[in-house]
CSV table of C-alpha atoms and ligand atoms in Angstrom, one decimal:
chain,number,residue,atom,x,y,z
A,255,MET,CA,-23.7,28.0,-14.2
A,256,ILE,CA,-20.8,28.9,-11.9
A,257,GLU,CA,-17.5,28.3,-13.6
A,258,ILE,CA,-14.6,27.2,-11.3
A,259,ASN,CA,-11.2,27.9,-12.7
A,260,LEU,CA,-8.4,25.5,-11.7
A,261,ALA,CA,-5.8,26.7,-14.2
A,262,GLN,CA,-2.2,25.9,-13.2
A,263,ARG,CA,-3.4,23.2,-10.8
A,264,VAL,CA,-2.1,19.7,-11.2
A,265,VAL,CA,-4.7,17.0,-10.2
A,266,VAL,CA,-4.1,13.3,-10.0
A,267,VAL,CA,-7.3,11.2,-10.7
A,268,THR,CA,-6.9,7.5,-10.0
A,269,GLY,CA,-9.0,5.1,-12.0
A,270,ALA,CA,-9.4,7.5,-14.9
A,271,SER,CA,-10.0,4.6,-17.2
A,272,GLY,CA,-13.3,3.8,-15.4
A,273,THR,CA,-16.8,5.2,-15.8
A,274,ILE,CA,-16.7,7.8,-13.1
A,275,GLY,CA,-12.9,8.4,-13.1
A,276,SER,CA,-12.9,9.3,-16.8
A,277,GLY,CA,-15.7,11.8,-16.1
A,278,ILE,CA,-13.8,13.3,-13.2
A,279,ALA,CA,-10.6,13.6,-15.3
A,280,LYS,CA,-12.4,15.3,-18.2
A,281,ARG,CA,-14.2,17.7,-15.9
A,282,PHE,CA,-11.0,18.8,-14.2
A,283,GLU,CA,-9.5,19.4,-17.7
A,284,GLU,CA,-12.6,21.5,-18.5
A,285,ALA,CA,-11.9,23.6,-15.3
A,286,GLY,CA,-8.4,24.3,-16.7
A,287,ALA,CA,-6.4,21.8,-14.6
A,288,GLN,CA,-3.5,19.7,-15.8
A,289,VAL,CA,-4.7,16.2,-15.1
A,290,VAL,CA,-2.7,13.1,-14.3
A,291,MET,CA,-5.0,10.3,-15.5
A,292,HIS,CA,-4.1,7.2,-13.7
A,293,HIS,CA,-5.1,3.8,-15.1
A,294,HIS,CA,-4.3,0.1,-14.5
A,295,ARG,CA,-5.5,-2.4,-17.1
A,296,GLY,CA,-7.9,-0.1,-18.9
A,297,THR,CA,-7.6,2.9,-21.2
A,298,PRO,CA,-8.0,6.4,-19.9
A,299,PRO,CA,-9.4,9.3,-22.0
A,300,THR,CA,-7.0,10.9,-24.4
A,301,PRO,CA,-5.4,13.7,-22.5
A,302,SER,CA,-5.9,17.2,-23.9
A,303,GLY,CA,-3.9,20.3,-23.3
A,304,ASN,CA,-1.0,19.5,-21.0
A,305,SER,CA,-2.5,16.5,-19.2
A,306,MET,CA,-0.8,13.1,-19.0
A,307,THR,CA,-1.6,9.4,-18.3
A,308,VAL,CA,0.2,7.1,-15.9
A,309,GLN,CA,-0.2,3.4,-15.5
A,310,ALA,CA,0.2,1.7,-12.1
A,311,ASP,CA,-1.2,-1.2,-10.0
A,312,LEU,CA,-2.2,0.8,-6.9
A,313,THR,CA,-2.2,-2.4,-4.8
A,314,SER,CA,1.5,-2.7,-5.1
A,315,THR,CA,3.3,-1.1,-2.2
A,316,LYS,CA,5.1,1.5,-4.3
A,317,GLY,CA,2.3,2.0,-6.9
A,318,PRO,CA,0.7,5.1,-5.3
A,319,ALA,CA,4.0,6.8,-4.7
A,320,GLN,CA,5.1,6.1,-8.3
A,321,VAL,CA,2.0,8.0,-9.6
A,322,ILE,CA,2.9,11.0,-7.5
A,323,GLU,CA,6.6,10.8,-8.6
A,324,ALA,CA,5.5,10.7,-12.3
A,325,ALA,CA,3.4,13.8,-11.8
A,326,LEU,CA,6.2,15.6,-10.0
A,327,ALA,CA,8.7,14.6,-12.7
A,328,ARG,CA,6.4,16.2,-15.4
A,329,TYR,CA,5.0,19.3,-13.6
A,330,GLY,CA,7.1,19.7,-10.4
A,331,ARG,CA,4.0,20.0,-8.3
A,332,VAL,CA,0.7,18.3,-7.4
A,333,ASP,CA,-2.2,20.2,-6.0
A,334,ALA,CA,-4.9,17.6,-5.6
A,335,VAL,CA,-5.6,13.9,-5.6
A,336,ILE,CA,-8.9,12.2,-6.3
A,337,ASN,CA,-8.8,8.7,-4.9
A,338,ASN,CA,-11.4,7.2,-7.2
A,339,ALA,CA,-10.0,3.8,-8.3
A,340,ALA,CA,-11.7,0.8,-6.6
A,341,ILE,CA,-13.2,-2.6,-7.1
A,342,GLN,CA,-16.9,-3.5,-6.5
A,343,PRO,CA,-17.3,-7.3,-6.7
A,344,LEU,CA,-20.3,-9.0,-5.0
A,345,ALA,CA,-19.7,-11.6,-2.2
A,346,GLY,CA,-21.6,-12.7,0.9
A,347,LEU,CA,-19.8,-12.7,4.2
A,348,LEU,CA,-20.5,-16.4,5.0
A,349,ASP,CA,-18.6,-17.8,2.0
A,350,MET,CA,-16.1,-14.9,1.4
A,351,THR,CA,-12.6,-16.1,0.8
A,352,ASP,CA,-9.6,-14.4,2.4
A,353,GLU,CA,-8.5,-13.4,-1.1
A,354,GLN,CA,-11.8,-11.7,-1.8
A,355,TRP,CA,-11.6,-9.8,1.5
A,356,ASP,CA,-7.9,-8.9,1.2
A,357,SER,CA,-8.3,-7.7,-2.4
A,358,MET,CA,-11.1,-5.4,-1.4
A,359,ILE,CA,-9.3,-3.8,1.5
A,360,ASP,CA,-6.0,-3.6,-0.4
A,361,THR,CA,-7.6,-1.8,-3.4
A,362,ASN,CA,-10.3,0.3,-1.8
A,363,VAL,CA,-8.5,1.3,1.5
A,364,THR,CA,-4.8,0.6,1.6
A,365,ALA,CA,-4.1,2.0,-1.8
A,366,CYS,CA,-6.0,5.2,-1.0
A,367,HIS,CA,-4.1,5.5,2.3
A,368,ARG,CA,-0.7,5.1,0.5
A,369,MET,CA,-1.7,7.6,-2.2
A,370,SER,CA,-2.8,10.2,0.4
A,371,GLN,CA,0.4,9.6,2.4
A,372,ALA,CA,2.6,10.1,-0.6
A,373,PHE,CA,0.7,13.2,-1.6
A,374,ALA,CA,0.9,14.6,1.9
A,375,HIS,CA,4.7,14.0,2.1
A,376,HIS,CA,5.0,16.1,-1.1
A,377,ILE,CA,2.9,19.0,0.2
A,378,VAL,CA,4.7,19.0,3.6
A,379,GLY,CA,8.1,19.0,1.8
A,380,ALA,CA,7.1,21.7,-0.7
A,381,LYS,CA,5.4,23.8,2.0
A,382,SER,CA,2.5,24.0,-0.3
A,383,GLU,CA,-1.2,23.5,0.1
A,384,GLY,CA,-3.4,20.7,-1.3
A,385,SER,CA,-6.7,18.9,-1.4
A,386,ILE,CA,-7.6,15.2,-1.3
A,387,VAL,CA,-11.0,13.8,-2.3
A,388,ASN,CA,-11.8,10.2,-1.6
A,389,ILE,CA,-14.6,8.7,-3.6
A,390,ALA,CA,-16.5,6.6,-1.1
A,391,SER,CA,-20.2,5.5,-1.5
A,392,ILE,CA,-23.5,5.7,0.2
A,393,GLU,CA,-22.8,2.0,0.9
A,394,GLY,CA,-20.2,3.2,3.4
A,395,ILE,CA,-23.1,4.6,5.4
A,396,ALA,CA,-25.9,2.2,4.6
A,397,PRO,CA,-24.4,-1.2,3.6
A,398,VAL,CA,-26.0,-3.7,1.2
A,399,ALA,CA,-26.2,-7.4,1.9
A,400,GLY,CA,-24.0,-9.4,-0.4
A,401,HIS,CA,-21.7,-6.5,-0.8
A,402,GLY,CA,-20.4,-6.3,2.8
A,403,HIS,CA,-16.7,-6.1,2.2
A,404,TYR,CA,-17.3,-3.2,-0.2
A,405,GLY,CA,-19.4,-1.3,2.4
A,406,VAL,CA,-16.8,-1.9,5.0
A,407,SER,CA,-14.1,-0.6,2.7
A,408,LYS,CA,-16.1,2.6,2.0
A,409,ALA,CA,-16.9,3.1,5.7
A,410,ALA,CA,-13.1,2.8,6.3
A,411,LEU,CA,-12.4,5.4,3.6
A,412,ILE,CA,-14.9,7.8,5.1
A,413,THR,CA,-13.1,7.5,8.5
A,414,HIS,CA,-9.7,7.7,6.9
A,415,THR,CA,-10.9,11.0,5.3
A,416,LYS,CA,-11.7,12.4,8.8
A,417,VAL,CA,-8.5,11.3,10.4
A,418,ALA,CA,-6.4,12.6,7.5
A,419,ALA,CA,-8.3,15.9,7.7
A,420,LEU,CA,-7.4,16.1,11.4
A,421,GLU,CA,-3.7,15.3,10.9
A,422,PHE,CA,-3.1,17.1,7.6
A,423,GLY,CA,-5.0,20.3,8.3
A,424,ALA,CA,-2.0,21.9,10.0
A,425,PHE,CA,0.0,21.4,6.7
A,426,GLY,CA,-2.7,23.1,4.6
A,427,ILE,CA,-4.2,19.9,3.2
A,428,ARG,CA,-8.0,19.6,3.1
A,429,VAL,CA,-9.4,16.1,2.9
A,430,ASN,CA,-13.0,15.3,2.0
A,431,SER,CA,-15.0,12.4,0.7
A,432,VAL,CA,-17.7,12.2,-1.9
A,433,SER,CA,-20.3,9.4,-1.5
A,434,PRO,CA,-22.1,8.8,-4.8
A,435,GLY,CA,-25.4,6.9,-5.2
A,436,LEU,CA,-26.1,4.7,-8.2
A,437,ILE,CA,-24.3,6.2,-11.3
A,438,ALA,CA,-25.5,5.4,-14.8
A,439,ARG,CA,-23.2,3.4,-17.1
A,440,THR,CA,-23.7,2.0,-20.6
A,441,ASP,CA,-26.4,-0.7,-20.5
A,442,ILE,CA,-27.0,-0.6,-16.8
A,443,ASP,CA,-30.8,-0.7,-17.4
A,444,LYS,CA,-30.3,-3.9,-19.5
A,445,GLU,CA,-27.8,-5.6,-17.1
A,446,TRP,CA,-29.5,-4.7,-13.8
A,447,PRO,CA,-33.1,-3.7,-14.5
A,448,GLU,CA,-34.4,-4.6,-11.0
A,449,GLY,CA,-31.7,-2.4,-9.4
A,450,VAL,CA,-32.4,0.5,-11.6
A,451,ALA,CA,-36.2,0.1,-11.0
A,452,ARG,CA,-35.6,0.0,-7.2
A,453,TRP,CA,-33.4,3.1,-7.4
A,454,MET,CA,-36.0,5.0,-9.4
A,455,GLU,CA,-38.7,4.2,-6.9
A,456,LYS,CA,-36.7,5.9,-4.1
A,457,ALA,CA,-35.1,8.8,-6.1
A,458,PRO,CA,-36.6,12.2,-5.2
A,459,LEU,CA,-34.9,13.7,-8.2
A,460,GLY,CA,-36.2,10.9,-10.4
A,461,ARG,CA,-33.0,9.7,-12.1
A,462,LEU,CA,-29.7,7.9,-11.7
A,463,GLY,CA,-26.5,9.9,-11.2
A,464,THR,CA,-24.0,10.7,-13.9
A,465,PRO,CA,-20.2,10.8,-13.7
A,466,ARG,CA,-20.5,14.5,-14.1
A,467,ASP,CA,-22.6,14.8,-11.0
A,468,VAL,CA,-19.8,13.3,-9.0
A,469,ALA,CA,-17.1,15.2,-10.9
A,470,ASP,CA,-18.7,18.6,-10.2
A,471,ALA,CA,-18.6,17.8,-6.5
A,472,CYS,CA,-14.9,16.9,-6.7
A,473,VAL,CA,-14.1,20.1,-8.6
A,474,PHE,CA,-15.9,22.2,-6.0
A,475,LEU,CA,-14.1,20.5,-3.1
A,476,CYS,CA,-10.7,21.1,-4.8
A,477,SER,CA,-11.5,24.7,-5.5
A,478,ASP,CA,-11.0,27.8,-3.3
A,479,MET,CA,-14.8,27.9,-2.9
A,480,ALA,CA,-14.3,25.0,-0.5
A,481,ARG,CA,-11.4,26.6,1.4
A,482,TRP,CA,-13.0,26.1,4.9
A,483,ILE,CA,-14.4,22.6,4.1
A,484,THR,CA,-12.4,19.6,5.4
A,485,GLY,CA,-13.2,16.2,7.0
A,486,THR,CA,-16.7,16.1,5.5
A,487,ASN,CA,-18.5,13.4,3.5
A,488,LEU,CA,-20.5,15.0,0.7
A,489,VAL,CA,-23.4,12.6,-0.4
A,490,VAL,CA,-24.2,12.9,-4.1
A,491,ASP,CA,-27.2,10.7,-4.5
A,492,GLY,CA,-30.1,12.7,-5.7
A,493,GLY,CA,-31.7,12.5,-2.2
A,494,VAL,CA,-32.1,8.7,-2.0
A,495,SER,CA,-30.4,8.4,1.4
A,496,ALA,CA,-32.6,11.1,2.8
A,497,ARG,CA,-35.4,8.6,2.9
A,498,PRO,CA,-36.5,7.1,6.2
A,499,THR,CA,-35.0,3.6,6.7
A,500,TRP,CA,-38.2,2.2,8.3
B,803,NAP,N1,-20.7,3.2,-10.2
B,803,NAP,C1,-21.4,3.5,-9.2
B,803,NAP,O1,-22.7,3.5,-9.2
B,803,NAP,C2,-20.7,4.0,-7.9
B,803,NAP,C3,-21.5,4.3,-6.8
B,803,NAP,C4,-20.9,4.8,-5.6
B,803,NAP,C5,-19.5,4.8,-5.6
B,803,NAP,N2,-18.8,4.5,-6.6
B,803,NAP,C6,-17.3,4.6,-6.5
B,803,NAP,O2,-16.9,5.4,-7.6
B,803,NAP,C7,-15.5,5.0,-8.0
B,803,NAP,C8,-15.5,4.7,-9.5
B,803,NAP,O3,-16.4,3.7,-9.7
B,803,NAP,P1,-16.8,3.2,-11.3
B,803,NAP,O4,-18.1,2.7,-11.2
B,803,NAP,O5,-16.4,4.3,-12.2
B,803,NAP,O6,-15.8,2.0,-11.4
B,803,NAP,P2,-15.1,1.3,-12.7
B,803,NAP,O7,-15.7,1.8,-13.9
B,803,NAP,O8,-15.1,-0.2,-12.4
B,803,NAP,O9,-13.6,1.9,-12.6
B,803,NAP,C9,-12.7,1.5,-11.5
B,803,NAP,C10,-11.4,2.0,-11.8
B,803,NAP,O10,-10.5,1.6,-10.7
B,803,NAP,C11,-9.3,1.1,-11.3
B,803,NAP,N3,-8.7,0.1,-10.5
B,803,NAP,C12,-9.2,-1.1,-10.0
B,803,NAP,N4,-8.3,-1.8,-9.4
B,803,NAP,C13,-7.1,-1.2,-9.5
B,803,NAP,C14,-5.8,-1.4,-9.1
B,803,NAP,N5,-5.4,-2.6,-8.4
B,803,NAP,N6,-4.8,-0.5,-9.4
B,803,NAP,C15,-5.1,0.6,-10.0
B,803,NAP,N7,-6.4,0.9,-10.5
B,803,NAP,C16,-7.4,0.0,-10.2
B,803,NAP,C17,-9.7,0.6,-12.7
B,803,NAP,O11,-8.5,0.6,-13.5
B,803,NAP,P3,-8.4,-0.2,-14.9
B,803,NAP,O12,-9.8,-0.3,-15.5
B,803,NAP,O13,-7.5,0.7,-15.7
B,803,NAP,O14,-7.8,-1.5,-14.6
B,803,NAP,C18,-10.7,1.6,-13.1
B,803,NAP,O15,-10.1,2.7,-13.7
B,803,NAP,C19,-15.2,3.8,-7.1
B,803,NAP,O16,-14.5,4.3,-5.9
B,803,NAP,C20,-16.5,3.3,-6.7
B,803,NAP,O17,-16.5,2.5,-5.5
B,803,NAP,C21,-19.3,4.0,-7.8
């Protein structure tokens, strides 16, 4: 196992109270980073070492900048941001309300844009270097009926990743996205047996993903091993999207 050492790095993880976000936060701690564990209504993991938690509604205009400010107040630097927080409700296009559409775009796209912007302002001002990882989804590439606004939001995030990589590269900021496939959570096989069964039929590696599968990709992308990687979308789905679509 290759060990990546991120000692002295400060990493903001949004949505650290969620299934994947808590795994990402703990994995960065394991790599030696000081982690700013953002949460909204839920409870993030208990920070170890010199990590901290910060609460914010990222859909409020100032929420993302406040998270960066809280990190700077504590550590004086931020080296990486993982834009992981998101919502994933179901709704068909025909009957979708404006509120459902707006809430999806506000949370999954606009909040990530503002967070990346606030982080980039810090890096440019500090003449430092940094890394952004946006957690997208394979649904941003291959959308699912009944989940269209989510797929649109993740497609937008993949494109935002590329544009930010183009614009921020000159300032020493790398920007990448990670697109997970279906990630296991407690009782998913009881709550959604047909979804799990469908996934297993198509999965070359024969299992669902884990938060750690996603977290390892994030740690790699924030490390010096990924120093020449920017503007890419790393699919972490056990090979499911390699299948022919016809
Ligand atoms: N689970 C999967 O199979 C899967 C697959 C592909 C991609 N993804 C992506 O992976 C990421 C994490 O997914 P997950 O399954 O771990 O989701 P989750 O358990 O539902 O966690 C979502 C997180 O987003 C936060 N959040 C939601 N609305 C927010 C707001 N307005 N302001 C601030 N924070 C907010 C939540 O905070 P609180 O709980 O504190 O309120 C929570 O920490 C998402 O980007 C998702 O789209 C997931």
